[in-house]
Amino acid sequence: MTISVLLADDQHLVRAGFRSLLRRDRDIAVAGEASTGDEAVRAARQLRPDVILMDIRMPGMDGITATKLILTELPETRIVILTTFETDEYVFAALAAGASGFLTKEIGPDRLREAVRVVAGGDALLSPSVTRRVVGQFAHRPVPAAAAGGDRLAVLTDREREVVRLVASGLSNDEIARELVISPLTAKTHITRAIAKLGVRDRVQLVIIAFEDGLVSS
């Protein structure tokens, strides 16, 4: 299958660079481009791309607002936020909007193409520094949000809870496999089942629930 991608960035050279990199692989096709958030929303409605590479700072509507609007209408679309800014404000705004990835524009060509494939496959992808920010933010919350609302993780098996705990600790599938002495495929299967049972979008939301329900703490 070919992964269709929409490029949304206000800089023509950035879009041209991404387009050139992505077109080198036969399984990825650039379906369209947008230079503003409004254009991104209109293009998403028309093209219905599998993945959108979305800049945050654009004229008029910003990328965060565009992300919210697009995912409200097209929940199956996966959006990766690409920006030169990596402040907490943008990280958490992007995740709250439903983004499946958050990467800085310093990302290498191979990593960019990998990111497109990962999110198109239904997974989430964050740069290591962004993951640390997410973990740090929740680790400093004084009281888990679930203290007054019950344990959402009760639907998971003991092994699934352990896998979710390791995901929230920032481990990759391979690292989880080594930690639990299982195969990477088995680790991924546990993650997939946990996502389905909890009714969340991806592993980013698994991390949030793990911290909110007290499975992981500082």
C-alpha positions as YAML, in Angstrom:
chain: A
units: angstrom
residues:
- id: 1
  name: MET
  ca: [0.00, 0.00, 0.00]
- id: 2
  name: THR
  ca: [1.11, 3.55, -0.70]
- id: 3
  name: ILE
  ca: [1.06, 6.01, 2.20]
- id: 4
  name: SER
  ca: [-0.36, 9.37, 1.12]
- id: 5
  name: VAL
  ca: [1.18, 12.39, 2.84]
- id: 6
  name: LEU
  ca: [0.12, 16.03, 3.08]
- id: 7
  name: LEU
  ca: [2.88, 18.57, 3.76]
- id: 8
  name: ALA
  ca: [1.80, 21.62, 5.79]
- id: 9
  name: ASP
  ca: [4.51, 24.23, 6.33]
- id: 10
  name: ASP
  ca: [4.68, 27.94, 5.57]
- id: 11
  name: GLN
  ca: [8.22, 27.68, 4.17]
- id: 12
  name: HIS
  ca: [8.41, 26.58, 0.54]
- id: 13
  name: LEU
  ca: [11.98, 25.30, 0.90]
- id: 14
  name: VAL
  ca: [11.00, 23.11, 3.85]
- id: 15
  name: ARG
  ca: [8.12, 21.58, 1.90]
- id: 16
  name: ALA
  ca: [10.36, 21.07, -1.12]
- id: 17
  name: GLY
  ca: [12.96, 19.33, 1.04]
- id: 18
  name: PHE
  ca: [10.42, 17.02, 2.64]
- id: 19
  name: ARG
  ca: [8.83, 16.29, -0.74]
- id: 20
  name: SER
  ca: [12.18, 15.37, -2.23]
- id: 21
  name: LEU
  ca: [13.05, 13.08, 0.68]
- id: 22
  name: LEU
  ca: [9.70, 11.30, 0.78]
- id: 23
  name: ARG
  ca: [9.47, 10.73, -2.96]
- id: 24
  name: ARG
  ca: [12.58, 8.56, -2.87]
- id: 25
  name: ASP
  ca: [10.51, 5.68, -1.48]
- id: 26
  name: ARG
  ca: [7.88, 3.94, -3.58]
- id: 27
  name: ASP
  ca: [5.57, 3.27, -0.64]
- id: 28
  name: ILE
  ca: [5.18, 6.99, 0.18]
- id: 29
  name: ALA
  ca: [3.44, 9.55, -2.04]
- id: 30
  name: VAL
  ca: [3.11, 13.29, -1.42]
- id: 31
  name: ALA
  ca: [-0.58, 13.94, -2.09]
- id: 32
  name: GLY
  ca: [-0.52, 17.71, -1.59]
- id: 33
  name: GLU
  ca: [0.91, 20.74, 0.17]
- id: 34
  name: ALA
  ca: [-0.37, 23.60, 2.32]
- id: 35
  name: SER
  ca: [1.30, 26.79, 3.53]
- id: 36
  name: THR
  ca: [-1.22, 27.76, 6.23]
- id: 37
  name: GLY
  ca: [-3.38, 25.99, 8.78]
- id: 38
  name: ASP
  ca: [-6.53, 26.90, 6.86]
- id: 39
  name: GLU
  ca: [-5.08, 25.41, 3.67]
- id: 40
  name: ALA
  ca: [-4.10, 22.28, 5.59]
- id: 41
  name: VAL
  ca: [-7.67, 21.79, 6.82]
- id: 42
  name: ARG
  ca: [-9.12, 22.27, 3.34]
- id: 43
  name: ALA
  ca: [-6.52, 19.98, 1.75]
- id: 44
  name: ALA
  ca: [-7.12, 17.29, 4.38]
- id: 45
  name: ARG
  ca: [-10.84, 17.34, 3.67]
- id: 46
  name: GLN
  ca: [-10.25, 17.06, -0.06]
- id: 47
  name: LEU
  ca: [-7.33, 14.62, -0.16]
- id: 48
  name: ARG
  ca: [-7.95, 12.57, 3.02]
- id: 49
  name: PRO
  ca: [-4.24, 11.74, 3.42]
- id: 50
  name: ASP
  ca: [-2.98, 8.93, 5.61]
- id: 51
  name: VAL
  ca: [-0.38, 11.17, 7.27]
- id: 52
  name: ILE
  ca: [0.04, 14.92, 7.63]
- id: 53
  name: LEU
  ca: [3.40, 16.50, 8.44]
- id: 54
  name: MET
  ca: [2.23, 19.63, 10.24]
- id: 55
  name: ASP
  ca: [4.21, 22.73, 11.13]
- id: 56
  name: ILE
  ca: [3.13, 24.54, 14.30]
- id: 57
  name: ARG
  ca: [3.78, 28.19, 13.46]
- id: 58
  name: MET
  ca: [2.02, 29.22, 10.26]
- id: 59
  name: PRO
  ca: [0.20, 32.40, 9.20]
- id: 60
  name: GLY
  ca: [-3.41, 32.61, 10.34]
- id: 61
  name: MET
  ca: [-4.51, 29.31, 11.82]
- id: 62
  name: ASP
  ca: [-1.64, 27.56, 13.60]
- id: 63
  name: GLY
  ca: [-0.81, 23.89, 13.28]
- id: 64
  name: ILE
  ca: [-2.26, 22.92, 16.66]
- id: 65
  name: THR
  ca: [-5.68, 24.38, 15.82]
- id: 66
  name: ALA
  ca: [-5.56, 22.80, 12.37]
- id: 67
  name: THR
  ca: [-4.71, 19.44, 13.96]
- id: 68
  name: LYS
  ca: [-7.74, 19.62, 16.25]
- id: 69
  name: LEU
  ca: [-10.09, 20.49, 13.38]
- id: 70
  name: ILE
  ca: [-8.74, 17.81, 11.06]
- id: 71
  name: LEU
  ca: [-8.89, 15.03, 13.64]
- id: 72
  name: THR
  ca: [-12.43, 16.01, 14.61]
- id: 73
  name: GLU
  ca: [-13.54, 15.35, 11.03]
- id: 74
  name: LEU
  ca: [-10.95, 12.75, 10.02]
- id: 75
  name: PRO
  ca: [-10.03, 10.75, 13.14]
- id: 76
  name: GLU
  ca: [-8.20, 8.09, 11.13]
- id: 77
  name: THR
  ca: [-5.69, 10.61, 9.79]
- id: 78
  name: ARG
  ca: [-2.34, 10.55, 11.57]
- id: 79
  name: ILE
  ca: [-0.60, 13.84, 12.19]
- id: 80
  name: VAL
  ca: [3.08, 14.34, 12.95]
- id: 81
  name: ILE
  ca: [4.05, 17.74, 14.31]
- id: 82
  name: LEU
  ca: [7.33, 18.97, 12.83]
- id: 83
  name: THR
  ca: [8.80, 22.12, 14.29]
- id: 84
  name: THR
  ca: [11.98, 23.92, 15.26]
- id: 85
  name: PHE
  ca: [10.44, 24.63, 18.66]
- id: 86
  name: GLU
  ca: [10.46, 22.00, 21.40]
- id: 87
  name: THR
  ca: [9.02, 23.89, 24.35]
- id: 88
  name: ASP
  ca: [6.64, 22.19, 26.77]
- id: 89
  name: GLU
  ca: [3.82, 24.45, 25.61]
- id: 90
  name: TYR
  ca: [3.95, 23.05, 22.09]
- id: 91
  name: VAL
  ca: [4.61, 19.46, 23.10]
- id: 92
  name: PHE
  ca: [1.57, 19.15, 25.32]
- id: 93
  name: ALA
  ca: [-0.65, 21.24, 23.06]
- id: 94
  name: ALA
  ca: [0.22, 18.89, 20.18]
- id: 95
  name: LEU
  ca: [-0.45, 15.75, 22.21]
- id: 96
  name: ALA
  ca: [-3.70, 17.16, 23.58]
- id: 97
  name: ALA
  ca: [-4.79, 17.92, 20.01]
- id: 98
  name: GLY
  ca: [-4.33, 14.24, 19.13]
- id: 99
  name: ALA
  ca: [-1.03, 14.33, 17.24]
- id: 100
  name: SER
  ca: [0.58, 10.91, 16.78]
- id: 101
  name: GLY
  ca: [4.12, 12.26, 16.65]
- id: 102
  name: PHE
  ca: [6.18, 15.27, 17.58]
- id: 103
  name: LEU
  ca: [9.57, 15.68, 15.94]
- id: 104
  name: THR
  ca: [11.94, 18.58, 15.45]
- id: 105
  name: LYS
  ca: [13.05, 19.66, 11.98]
- id: 106
  name: GLU
  ca: [16.60, 18.54, 12.74]
- id: 107
  name: ILE
  ca: [15.37, 14.99, 12.08]
- id: 108
  name: GLY
  ca: [17.42, 13.00, 9.57]
- id: 109
  name: PRO
  ca: [16.03, 11.77, 6.22]
- id: 110
  name: ASP
  ca: [15.77, 8.11, 7.25]
- id: 111
  name: ARG
  ca: [14.12, 9.02, 10.54]
- id: 112
  name: LEU
  ca: [11.57, 11.19, 8.74]
- id: 113
  name: ARG
  ca: [10.54, 8.37, 6.41]
- id: 114
  name: GLU
  ca: [10.43, 5.97, 9.36]
- id: 115
  name: ALA
  ca: [8.17, 8.39, 11.23]
- id: 116
  name: VAL
  ca: [5.71, 8.44, 8.34]
- id: 117
  name: ARG
  ca: [5.58, 4.65, 8.23]
- id: 118
  name: VAL
  ca: [5.29, 4.26, 12.01]
- id: 119
  name: VAL
  ca: [2.33, 6.61, 12.42]
- id: 120
  name: ALA
  ca: [0.66, 5.33, 9.23]
- id: 121
  name: GLY
  ca: [0.79, 1.88, 10.82]
- id: 122
  name: GLY
  ca: [-1.18, 3.13, 13.82]
- id: 123
  name: ASP
  ca: [1.67, 3.70, 16.24]
- id: 124
  name: ALA
  ca: [2.93, 6.92, 17.81]
- id: 125
  name: LEU
  ca: [6.39, 8.36, 17.55]
- id: 126
  name: LEU
  ca: [8.12, 10.93, 19.71]
- id: 127
  name: SER
  ca: [11.73, 12.04, 19.74]
- id: 128
  name: PRO
  ca: [13.61, 10.92, 22.89]
- id: 129
  name: SER
  ca: [13.81, 14.48, 24.21]
- id: 130
  name: VAL
  ca: [10.06, 14.91, 23.81]
- id: 131
  name: THR
  ca: [9.40, 11.63, 25.63]
- id: 132
  name: ARG
  ca: [11.52, 12.88, 28.52]
- id: 133
  name: ARG
  ca: [9.45, 16.06, 28.65]
- id: 134
  name: VAL
  ca: [6.20, 14.07, 28.75]
- id: 135
  name: VAL
  ca: [7.51, 11.82, 31.52]
- id: 136
  name: GLY
  ca: [8.90, 14.79, 33.44]
- id: 137
  name: GLN
  ca: [5.63, 16.70, 33.22]
- id: 138
  name: PHE
  ca: [3.56, 13.87, 34.66]
- id: 139
  name: ALA
  ca: [6.19, 12.86, 37.22]
- id: 140
  name: HIS
  ca: [5.83, 16.28, 38.86]
- id: 141
  name: ARG
  ca: [2.06, 16.07, 39.26]
- id: 142
  name: PRO
  ca: [1.39, 15.84, 43.01]
- id: 143
  name: VAL
  ca: [-1.77, 13.68, 42.78]
- id: 144
  name: PRO
  ca: [-2.73, 11.22, 40.02]
- id: 145
  name: ALA
  ca: [-5.83, 12.38, 38.16]
- id: 146
  name: ALA
  ca: [-7.45, 8.96, 38.69]
- id: 147
  name: ALA
  ca: [-7.41, 9.33, 42.50]
- id: 148
  name: ALA
  ca: [-11.08, 10.28, 42.36]
- id: 149
  name: GLY
  ca: [-12.12, 8.26, 39.35]
- id: 150
  name: GLY
  ca: [-11.14, 4.60, 39.79]
- id: 151
  name: ASP
  ca: [-8.54, 2.42, 38.08]
- id: 152
  name: ARG
  ca: [-8.97, 2.37, 34.30]
- id: 153
  name: LEU
  ca: [-6.09, -0.09, 34.09]
- id: 154
  name: ALA
  ca: [-8.06, -2.77, 35.93]
- id: 155
  name: VAL
  ca: [-9.18, -4.17, 32.54]
- id: 156
  name: LEU
  ca: [-5.57, -5.16, 31.76]
- id: 157
  name: THR
  ca: [-3.84, -8.40, 32.64]
- id: 158
  name: ASP
  ca: [-0.82, -8.25, 34.94]
- id: 159
  name: ARG
  ca: [1.53, -8.65, 32.00]
- id: 160
  name: GLU
  ca: [-0.25, -5.91, 30.03]
- id: 161
  name: ARG
  ca: [0.01, -3.57, 33.01]
- id: 162
  name: GLU
  ca: [3.72, -4.31, 33.24]
- id: 163
  name: VAL
  ca: [4.18, -3.59, 29.54]
- id: 164
  name: VAL
  ca: [2.24, -0.32, 29.84]
- id: 165
  name: ARG
  ca: [4.43, 0.65, 32.79]
- id: 166
  name: LEU
  ca: [7.54, 0.10, 30.69]
- id: 167
  name: VAL
  ca: [6.05, 2.05, 27.77]
- id: 168
  name: ALA
  ca: [5.41, 4.94, 30.17]
- id: 169
  name: SER
  ca: [8.99, 4.66, 31.37]
- id: 170
  name: GLY
  ca: [10.12, 5.47, 27.85]
- id: 171
  name: LEU
  ca: [11.19, 2.01, 26.67]
- id: 172
  name: SER
  ca: [10.92, 0.93, 23.04]
- id: 173
  name: ASN
  ca: [9.37, -2.39, 22.00]
- id: 174
  name: ASP
  ca: [12.83, -3.96, 21.71]
- id: 175
  name: GLU
  ca: [13.82, -2.69, 25.15]
- id: 176
  name: ILE
  ca: [10.57, -3.98, 26.66]
- id: 177
  name: ALA
  ca: [11.22, -7.36, 25.05]
- id: 178
  name: ARG
  ca: [14.68, -7.56, 26.60]
- id: 179
  name: GLU
  ca: [13.39, -6.44, 29.99]
- id: 180
  name: LEU
  ca: [10.64, -9.07, 30.09]
- id: 181
  name: VAL
  ca: [12.54, -11.75, 28.13]
- id: 182
  name: ILE
  ca: [9.92, -11.91, 25.39]
- id: 183
  name: SER
  ca: [10.02, -11.24, 21.65]
- id: 184
  name: PRO
  ca: [9.52, -7.71, 20.27]
- id: 185
  name: LEU
  ca: [6.43, -9.00, 18.45]
- id: 186
  name: THR
  ca: [4.95, -10.23, 21.73]
- id: 187
  name: ALA
  ca: [5.71, -6.86, 23.34]
- id: 188
  name: LYS
  ca: [3.94, -5.10, 20.48]
- id: 189
  name: THR
  ca: [0.98, -7.47, 20.80]
- id: 190
  name: HIS
  ca: [0.60, -6.62, 24.50]
- id: 191
  name: ILE
  ca: [0.71, -2.92, 23.67]
- id: 192
  name: THR
  ca: [-1.88, -3.32, 20.92]
- id: 193
  name: ARG
  ca: [-4.21, -5.20, 23.26]
- id: 194
  name: ALA
  ca: [-3.79, -2.59, 25.99]
- id: 195
  name: ILE
  ca: [-4.62, 0.18, 23.52]
- id: 196
  name: ALA
  ca: [-7.75, -1.69, 22.41]
- id: 197
  name: LYS
  ca: [-8.93, -2.47, 25.95]
- id: 198
  name: LEU
  ca: [-8.44, 1.11, 27.13]
- id: 199
  name: GLY
  ca: [-9.98, 2.58, 24.00]
- id: 200
  name: VAL
  ca: [-7.10, 4.98, 23.38]
- id: 201
  name: ARG
  ca: [-5.55, 6.13, 20.12]
- id: 202
  name: ASP
  ca: [-1.90, 5.12, 20.56]
- id: 203
  name: ARG
  ca: [1.01, 4.61, 22.97]
- id: 204
  name: VAL
  ca: [1.20, 8.33, 23.73]
- id: 205
  name: GLN
  ca: [-2.18, 8.10, 25.40]
- id: 206
  name: LEU
  ca: [-1.07, 4.92, 27.15]
- id: 207
  name: VAL
  ca: [1.70, 6.96, 28.76]
- id: 208
  name: ILE
  ca: [-0.76, 9.63, 29.88]
- id: 209
  name: ILE
  ca: [-3.15, 7.08, 31.43]
- id: 210
  name: ALA
  ca: [-0.26, 5.29, 33.15]
- id: 211
  name: PHE
  ca: [0.73, 8.48, 34.92]
- id: 212
  name: GLU
  ca: [-2.81, 9.67, 35.60]
- id: 213
  name: ASP
  ca: [-3.75, 6.32, 37.16]
- id: 214
  name: GLY
  ca: [-0.59, 6.12, 39.23]
- id: 215
  name: LEU
  ca: [0.97, 3.12, 37.48]
- id: 216
  name: VAL
  ca: [4.13, 5.19, 37.05]
- id: 217
  name: SER
  ca: [5.28, 7.98, 39.32]
- id: 218
  name: SER
  ca: [8.40, 9.98, 40.09]
...
